[in-house]
Tab-separated table of C-alpha atoms in Angstrom:
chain	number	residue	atom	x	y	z
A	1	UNK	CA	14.369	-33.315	7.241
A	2	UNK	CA	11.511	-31.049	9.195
A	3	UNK	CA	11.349	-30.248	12.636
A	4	UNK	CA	8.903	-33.281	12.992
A	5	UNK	CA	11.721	-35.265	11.944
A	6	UNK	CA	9.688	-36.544	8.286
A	7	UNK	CA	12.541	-37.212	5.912
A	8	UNK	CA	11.537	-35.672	2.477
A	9	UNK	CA	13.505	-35.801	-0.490
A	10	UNK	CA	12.913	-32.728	-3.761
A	11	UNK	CA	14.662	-33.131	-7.174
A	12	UNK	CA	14.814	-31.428	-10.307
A	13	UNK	CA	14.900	-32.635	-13.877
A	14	UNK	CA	16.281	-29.030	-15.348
A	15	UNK	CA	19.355	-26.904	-13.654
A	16	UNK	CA	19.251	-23.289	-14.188
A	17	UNK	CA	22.566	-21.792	-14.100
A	18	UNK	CA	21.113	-18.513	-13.692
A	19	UNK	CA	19.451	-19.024	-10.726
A	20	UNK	CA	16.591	-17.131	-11.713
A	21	UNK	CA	14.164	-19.728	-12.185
A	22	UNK	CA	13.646	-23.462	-11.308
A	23	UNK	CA	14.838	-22.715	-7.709
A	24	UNK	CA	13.801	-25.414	-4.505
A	25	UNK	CA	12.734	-23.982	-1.415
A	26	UNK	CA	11.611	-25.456	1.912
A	27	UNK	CA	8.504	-24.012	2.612
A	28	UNK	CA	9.082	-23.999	6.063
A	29	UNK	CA	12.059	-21.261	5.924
A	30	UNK	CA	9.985	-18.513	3.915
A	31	UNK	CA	9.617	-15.714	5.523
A	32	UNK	CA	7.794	-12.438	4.936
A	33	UNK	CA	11.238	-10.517	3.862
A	34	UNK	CA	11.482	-11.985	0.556
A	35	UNK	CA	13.441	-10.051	-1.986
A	36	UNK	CA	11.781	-11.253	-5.065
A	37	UNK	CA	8.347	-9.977	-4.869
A	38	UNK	CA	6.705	-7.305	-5.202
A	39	UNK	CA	4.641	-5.919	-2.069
A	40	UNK	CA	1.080	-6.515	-3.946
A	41	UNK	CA	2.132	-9.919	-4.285
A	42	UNK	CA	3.413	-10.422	-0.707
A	43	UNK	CA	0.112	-8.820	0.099
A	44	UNK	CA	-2.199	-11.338	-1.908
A	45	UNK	CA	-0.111	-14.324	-0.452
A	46	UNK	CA	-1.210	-12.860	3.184
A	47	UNK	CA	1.793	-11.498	4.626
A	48	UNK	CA	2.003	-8.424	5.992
A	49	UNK	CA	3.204	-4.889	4.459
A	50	UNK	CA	4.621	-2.752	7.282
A	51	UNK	CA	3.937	0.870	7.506
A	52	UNK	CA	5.421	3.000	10.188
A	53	UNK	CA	4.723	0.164	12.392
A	54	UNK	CA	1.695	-0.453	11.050
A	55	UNK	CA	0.414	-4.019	9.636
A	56	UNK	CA	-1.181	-4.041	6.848
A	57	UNK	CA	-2.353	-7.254	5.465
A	58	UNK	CA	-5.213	-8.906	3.398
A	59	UNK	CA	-6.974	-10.334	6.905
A	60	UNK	CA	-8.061	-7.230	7.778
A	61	UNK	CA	-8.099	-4.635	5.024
A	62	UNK	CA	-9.113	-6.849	2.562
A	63	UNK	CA	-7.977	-7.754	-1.053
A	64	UNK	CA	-6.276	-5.452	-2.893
A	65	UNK	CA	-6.201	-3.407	-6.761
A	66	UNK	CA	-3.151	-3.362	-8.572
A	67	UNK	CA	-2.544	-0.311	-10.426
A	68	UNK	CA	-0.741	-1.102	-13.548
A	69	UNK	CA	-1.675	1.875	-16.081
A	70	UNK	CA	-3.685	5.626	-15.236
A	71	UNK	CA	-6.416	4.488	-13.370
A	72	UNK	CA	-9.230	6.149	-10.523
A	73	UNK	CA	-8.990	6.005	-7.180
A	74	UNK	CA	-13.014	5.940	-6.413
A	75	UNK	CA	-13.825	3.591	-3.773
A	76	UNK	CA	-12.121	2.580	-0.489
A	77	UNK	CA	-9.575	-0.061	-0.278
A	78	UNK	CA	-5.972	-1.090	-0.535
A	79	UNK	CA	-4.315	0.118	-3.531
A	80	UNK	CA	-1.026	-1.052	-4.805
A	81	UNK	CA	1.019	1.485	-7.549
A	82	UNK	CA	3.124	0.388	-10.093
A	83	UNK	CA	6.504	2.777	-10.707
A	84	UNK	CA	4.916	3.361	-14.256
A	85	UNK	CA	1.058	3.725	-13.795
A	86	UNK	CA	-0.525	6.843	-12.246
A	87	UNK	CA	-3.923	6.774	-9.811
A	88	UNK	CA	-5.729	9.288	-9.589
A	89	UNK	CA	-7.358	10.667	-6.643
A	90	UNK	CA	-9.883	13.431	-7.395
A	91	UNK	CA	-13.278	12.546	-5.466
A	92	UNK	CA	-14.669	11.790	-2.420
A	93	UNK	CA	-14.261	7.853	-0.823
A	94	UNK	CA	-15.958	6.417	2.137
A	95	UNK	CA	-13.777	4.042	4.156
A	96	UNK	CA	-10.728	3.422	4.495
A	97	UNK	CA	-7.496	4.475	1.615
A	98	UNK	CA	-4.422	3.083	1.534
A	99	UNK	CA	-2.474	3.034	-1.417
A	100	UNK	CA	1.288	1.536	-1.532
A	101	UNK	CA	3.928	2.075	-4.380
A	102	UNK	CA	4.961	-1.497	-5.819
A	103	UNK	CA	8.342	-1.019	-6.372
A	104	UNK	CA	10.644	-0.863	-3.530
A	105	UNK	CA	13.160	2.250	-3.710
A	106	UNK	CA	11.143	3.923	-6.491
A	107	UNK	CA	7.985	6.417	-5.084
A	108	UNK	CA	4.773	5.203	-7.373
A	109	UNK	CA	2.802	8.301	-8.693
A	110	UNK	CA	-0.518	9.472	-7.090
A	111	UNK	CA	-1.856	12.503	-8.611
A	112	UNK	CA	-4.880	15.092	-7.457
A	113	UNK	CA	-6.587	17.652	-9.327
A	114	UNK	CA	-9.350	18.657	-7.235
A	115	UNK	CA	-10.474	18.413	-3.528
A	116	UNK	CA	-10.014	14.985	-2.680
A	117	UNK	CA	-11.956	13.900	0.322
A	118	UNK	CA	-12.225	10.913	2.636
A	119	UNK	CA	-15.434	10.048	4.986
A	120	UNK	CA	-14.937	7.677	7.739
A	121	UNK	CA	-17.045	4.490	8.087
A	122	UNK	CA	-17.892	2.409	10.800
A	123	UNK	CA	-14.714	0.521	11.352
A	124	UNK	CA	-13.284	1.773	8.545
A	125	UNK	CA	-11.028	5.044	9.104
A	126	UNK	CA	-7.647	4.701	7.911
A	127	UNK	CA	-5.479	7.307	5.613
A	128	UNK	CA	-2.486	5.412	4.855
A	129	UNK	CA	0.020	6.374	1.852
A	130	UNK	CA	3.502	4.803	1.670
A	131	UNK	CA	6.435	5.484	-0.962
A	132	UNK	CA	4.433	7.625	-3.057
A	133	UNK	CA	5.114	10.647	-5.102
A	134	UNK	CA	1.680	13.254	-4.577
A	135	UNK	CA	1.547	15.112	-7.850
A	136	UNK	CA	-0.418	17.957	-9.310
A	137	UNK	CA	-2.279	19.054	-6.036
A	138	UNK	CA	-4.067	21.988	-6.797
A	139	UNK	CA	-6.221	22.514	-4.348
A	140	UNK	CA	-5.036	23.405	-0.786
A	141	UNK	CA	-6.777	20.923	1.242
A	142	UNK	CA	-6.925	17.106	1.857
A	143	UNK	CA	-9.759	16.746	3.521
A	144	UNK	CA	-11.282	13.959	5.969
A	145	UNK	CA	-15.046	14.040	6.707
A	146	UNK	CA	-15.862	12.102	9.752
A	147	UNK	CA	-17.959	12.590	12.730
A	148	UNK	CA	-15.602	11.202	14.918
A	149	UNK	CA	-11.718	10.597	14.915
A	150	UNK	CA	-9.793	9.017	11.991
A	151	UNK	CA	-7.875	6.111	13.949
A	152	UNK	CA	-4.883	6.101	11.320
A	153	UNK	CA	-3.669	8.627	9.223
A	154	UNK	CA	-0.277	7.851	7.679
A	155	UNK	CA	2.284	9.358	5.380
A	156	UNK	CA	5.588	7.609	5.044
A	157	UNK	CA	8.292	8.012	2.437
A	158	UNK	CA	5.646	10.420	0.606
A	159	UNK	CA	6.833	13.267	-1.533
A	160	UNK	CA	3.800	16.124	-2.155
A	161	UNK	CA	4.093	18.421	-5.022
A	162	UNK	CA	1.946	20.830	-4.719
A	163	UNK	CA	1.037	23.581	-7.176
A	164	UNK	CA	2.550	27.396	-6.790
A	165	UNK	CA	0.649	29.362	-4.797
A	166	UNK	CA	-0.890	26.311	-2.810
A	167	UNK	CA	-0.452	24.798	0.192
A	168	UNK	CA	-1.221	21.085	1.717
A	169	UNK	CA	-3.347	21.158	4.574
A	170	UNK	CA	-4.729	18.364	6.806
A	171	UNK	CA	-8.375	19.580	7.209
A	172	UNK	CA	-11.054	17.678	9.154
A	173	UNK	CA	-14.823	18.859	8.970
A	174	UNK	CA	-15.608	17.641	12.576
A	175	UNK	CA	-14.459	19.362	15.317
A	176	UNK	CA	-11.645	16.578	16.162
A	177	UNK	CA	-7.943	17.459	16.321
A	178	UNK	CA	-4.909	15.399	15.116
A	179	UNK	CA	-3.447	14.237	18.897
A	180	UNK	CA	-0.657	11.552	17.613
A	181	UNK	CA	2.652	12.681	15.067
């Protein structure tokens, strides 16, 4: 019975001892905590990933590329990592990067062999990488290009390896200063 009070009545031909598949749910109890999906495909069903606070959802960033083998990171966008595929970072975007690791509990691999760059765009100004593992940085700098302030720049369960004898920096070729932690 729904809140409405329309009586409905579900059956199934096959039972499924395991559990795994075959399963009933009322559509109506879902919610955006489910345990058996992945984040990309919470994403592409239109609930929201949460970042340090921050939503993150297909509405307003967009759709989103899943990353299933070695593959470029080259234009701006949503990215979502599988625990055994690589992306690779190693050029300039324009817009807004987020890229998310798939698998909950296990960091997704984003590697960087060069200066990596991001340029802000009109409405578009958001650095946002969550459970991610930063490999092979060999340069010192992760640099944003804007002429005026990046609104959201976010690293959250984010491990950076970076190279001997390097260091990351947060460098920004305006004159505009990081004001929030």
């Amino acid at each position: 019975e729904y809140d409405d009070k329309v009586m409905s009545r579900t059956t199934a031909n096959k039972v499924y001892p395991d559990g795994s598949i075959g399963r009933i749910r009322n559509l109506g109890q879902l919610d955006k905590n489910l345990s058996d999906i992945t984040p990309y495909d919470a994403y592409t069903l239109g609930f929201d990933i949460m970042v340090a606070g921050k939503a993150i959802n297909k509405a307003t960033y967009g759709d989103a590329t899943l990353v299933t083998k070695t593959q470029g990171l080259n234009k701006s966008g949503v990215y979502f990592v599988n625990s055994d595929a690589t992306a690779n970072f190693n050029s300039g975007i324009t817009g807004n990067l987020i890229v998310i690791g798939n698998t909950p509990g296990v960091r997704s691999n984003v590697s960087r062999t060069g200066v990596s760059y991001l340029t802000a765009s009109e409405g578009q100004d958001a650095l946002i990488l969550h459970n991610v593992n930063y490999v092979d940085c060999t340069a010192n700098l992760f640099q944003l290009n804007a002429g005026t302030s990046f609104e959201t720049i976010i690293f959250d369960n984010c491990l950076f390896n970076v190279n001997d004898g390097k260091s990351l920096i947060l460098s920004n070729s305006a004159t505009n200063t990081i004001t929030d932690r």
